[in-house]
């Protein structure tokens, strides 16, 4: 069993990260890929900017992986990779990949990991808008609170 925890400024590749958890014992590889969309509440989004306290964020992610392994004993390998810095529209900001003996535990673990990561891990997101700020001013950006909204 291996855990991959990485916070990087590099562009993320779903295929490479999913491949990193491949194992002959796995009947399933479950993934989540979060990408920057071009809108939020009628505002046109240009990019997201992520910041993190990397040592604490990596430790928090590892703690989540350990908890996931306790909840779902069928997990083989787990990778959680998060981008920091600018993440333009269409680009991937996070990939979670889990190999497991069976699909149900892997899918449940991926769902739980992304929800818990958004609440517990010190990674902050700022939306940068094409025109104007969220309150009609010329601010052009807004920090977004972490939560478990879909």
GROMACS .gro file of C-alpha atoms in nm:
model
  150
    1UNK     CA    1   0.000   0.000   0.000
    2UNK     CA    2   0.132   0.340  -0.092
    3UNK     CA    3   0.007   0.690  -0.032
    4UNK     CA    4   0.094   0.974  -0.267
    5UNK     CA    5   0.044   1.324  -0.130
    6UNK     CA    6   0.163   1.613  -0.342
    7UNK     CA    7   0.101   1.985  -0.360
    8UNK     CA    8   0.252   2.134  -0.672
    9UNK     CA    9   0.250   2.429  -0.911
   10UNK     CA   10   0.268   2.184  -1.203
   11UNK     CA   11  -0.021   2.106  -1.436
   12UNK     CA   12  -0.200   1.791  -1.317
   13UNK     CA   13  -0.255   1.485  -1.534
   14UNK     CA   14  -0.549   1.264  -1.438
   15UNK     CA   15  -0.403   0.977  -1.641
   16UNK     CA   16  -0.062   0.991  -1.476
   17UNK     CA   17  -0.207   1.014  -1.126
   18UNK     CA   18  -0.457   0.733  -1.188
   19UNK     CA   19  -0.172   0.523  -1.328
   20UNK     CA   20   0.030   0.584  -1.010
   21UNK     CA   21  -0.224   0.385  -0.805
   22UNK     CA   22  -0.254   0.094  -1.049
   23UNK     CA   23  -0.206  -0.246  -0.889
   24UNK     CA   24  -0.272  -0.603  -1.010
   25UNK     CA   25  -0.479  -0.666  -0.695
   26UNK     CA   26  -0.714  -0.376  -0.776
   27UNK     CA   27  -1.050  -0.441  -0.934
   28UNK     CA   28  -1.117  -0.068  -0.955
   29UNK     CA   29  -0.944   0.266  -0.981
   30UNK     CA   30  -1.178   0.545  -0.872
   31UNK     CA   31  -1.094   0.908  -0.943
   32UNK     CA   32  -1.209   1.263  -0.888
   33UNK     CA   33  -1.079   1.549  -1.097
   34UNK     CA   34  -1.173   1.905  -1.002
   35UNK     CA   35  -1.149   2.166  -1.277
   36UNK     CA   36  -1.193   2.542  -1.295
   37UNK     CA   37  -1.529   2.635  -1.443
   38UNK     CA   38  -1.588   2.965  -1.625
   39UNK     CA   39  -1.862   3.099  -1.398
   40UNK     CA   40  -1.983   3.143  -1.043
   41UNK     CA   41  -2.313   3.307  -0.947
   42UNK     CA   42  -2.348   3.499  -1.275
   43UNK     CA   43  -1.987   3.616  -1.270
   44UNK     CA   44  -1.741   3.518  -1.542
   45UNK     CA   45  -1.439   3.347  -1.386
   46UNK     CA   46  -1.099   3.400  -1.546
   47UNK     CA   47  -0.888   3.184  -1.316
   48UNK     CA   48  -0.863   3.044  -0.966
   49UNK     CA   49  -0.559   3.113  -0.751
   50UNK     CA   50  -0.475   2.855  -0.483
   51UNK     CA   51  -0.252   2.914  -0.183
   52UNK     CA   52  -0.150   2.667   0.085
   53UNK     CA   53   0.066   2.625   0.388
   54UNK     CA   54   0.225   2.324   0.218
   55UNK     CA   55   0.375   2.131   0.515
   56UNK     CA   56   0.050   2.152   0.711
   57UNK     CA   57  -0.165   2.082   0.404
   58UNK     CA   58   0.036   1.770   0.317
   59UNK     CA   59   0.016   1.647   0.677
   60UNK     CA   60  -0.361   1.710   0.683
   61UNK     CA   61  -0.407   1.518   0.357
   62UNK     CA   62  -0.204   1.226   0.492
   63UNK     CA   63  -0.423   1.224   0.805
   64UNK     CA   64  -0.733   1.206   0.582
   65UNK     CA   65  -0.586   0.918   0.383
   66UNK     CA   66  -0.510   0.731   0.707
   67UNK     CA   67  -0.870   0.786   0.821
   68UNK     CA   68  -1.002   0.669   0.484
   69UNK     CA   69  -0.798   0.349   0.514
   70UNK     CA   70  -0.958   0.287   0.854
   71UNK     CA   71  -1.309   0.342   0.713
   72UNK     CA   72  -1.259   0.134   0.397
   73UNK     CA   73  -1.025  -0.161   0.443
   74UNK     CA   74  -1.031  -0.250   0.072
   75UNK     CA   75  -0.814   0.047  -0.036
   76UNK     CA   76  -0.481  -0.042  -0.194
   77UNK     CA   77  -0.312   0.280  -0.311
   78UNK     CA   78  -0.429   0.639  -0.262
   79UNK     CA   79  -0.308   0.954  -0.440
   80UNK     CA   80  -0.415   1.309  -0.360
   81UNK     CA   81  -0.250   1.578  -0.571
   82UNK     CA   82  -0.350   1.945  -0.548
   83UNK     CA   83  -0.232   2.236  -0.761
   84UNK     CA   84  -0.137   2.569  -0.609
   85UNK     CA   85  -0.087   2.896  -0.796
   86UNK     CA   86  -0.304   3.000  -1.089
   87UNK     CA   87  -0.548   2.750  -1.233
   88UNK     CA   88  -0.718   2.893  -1.544
   89UNK     CA   89  -1.061   2.788  -1.672
   90UNK     CA   90  -1.057   2.425  -1.786
   91UNK     CA   91  -0.744   2.333  -1.591
   92UNK     CA   92  -0.744   2.068  -1.318
   93UNK     CA   93  -0.681   2.182  -0.962
   94UNK     CA   94  -0.711   1.850  -0.777
   95UNK     CA   95  -0.695   1.482  -0.856
   96UNK     CA   96  -0.780   1.203  -0.615
   97UNK     CA   97  -0.718   0.846  -0.728
   98UNK     CA   98  -0.784   0.533  -0.525
   99UNK     CA   99  -0.724   0.172  -0.620
  100UNK     CA  100  -0.933  -0.085  -0.437
  101UNK     CA  101  -1.032  -0.446  -0.459
  102UNK     CA  102  -1.390  -0.347  -0.541
  103UNK     CA  103  -1.547  -0.031  -0.682
  104UNK     CA  104  -1.790   0.057  -0.402
  105UNK     CA  105  -1.526   0.120  -0.134
  106UNK     CA  106  -1.304   0.312  -0.375
  107UNK     CA  107  -1.587   0.537  -0.495
  108UNK     CA  108  -1.704   0.603  -0.139
  109UNK     CA  109  -1.348   0.683  -0.028
  110UNK     CA  110  -1.292   0.929  -0.315
  111UNK     CA  111  -1.620   1.107  -0.235
  112UNK     CA  112  -1.534   1.128   0.134
  113UNK     CA  113  -1.176   1.243   0.068
  114UNK     CA  114  -1.276   1.541  -0.150
  115UNK     CA  115  -1.548   1.651   0.092
  116UNK     CA  116  -1.318   1.628   0.394
  117UNK     CA  117  -1.026   1.790   0.213
  118UNK     CA  118  -1.236   2.097   0.134
  119UNK     CA  119  -1.325   2.134   0.502
  120UNK     CA  120  -1.004   2.035   0.680
  121UNK     CA  121  -0.699   2.107   0.464
  122UNK     CA  122  -0.535   2.454   0.470
  123UNK     CA  123  -0.562   2.528   0.099
  124UNK     CA  124  -0.730   2.856   0.007
  125UNK     CA  125  -0.898   2.950  -0.320
  126UNK     CA  126  -0.943   3.294  -0.472
  127UNK     CA  127  -1.169   3.347  -0.773
  128UNK     CA  128  -1.047   3.605  -1.020
  129UNK     CA  129  -1.321   3.743  -1.241
  130UNK     CA  130  -1.308   3.875  -1.595
  131UNK     CA  131  -1.512   4.187  -1.510
  132UNK     CA  132  -1.572   4.337  -1.167
  133UNK     CA  133  -1.593   4.195  -0.820
  134UNK     CA  134  -1.860   3.987  -0.651
  135UNK     CA  135  -2.031   4.291  -0.496
  136UNK     CA  136  -2.040   4.501  -0.813
  137UNK     CA  137  -1.716   4.682  -0.736
  138UNK     CA  138  -1.405   4.673  -0.950
  139UNK     CA  139  -1.234   4.434  -0.705
  140UNK     CA  140  -1.227   4.160  -0.963
  141UNK     CA  141  -1.162   3.879  -0.714
  142UNK     CA  142  -1.303   3.703  -0.408
  143UNK     CA  143  -1.164   3.454  -0.158
  144UNK     CA  144  -1.388   3.150  -0.134
  145UNK     CA  145  -1.464   2.974   0.194
  146UNK     CA  146  -1.406   2.600   0.209
  147UNK     CA  147  -1.724   2.396   0.241
  148UNK     CA  148  -1.883   2.074   0.128
  149UNK     CA  149  -2.119   2.215  -0.133
  150UNK     CA  150  -2.150   1.991  -0.440
   0.00000   0.00000   0.00000
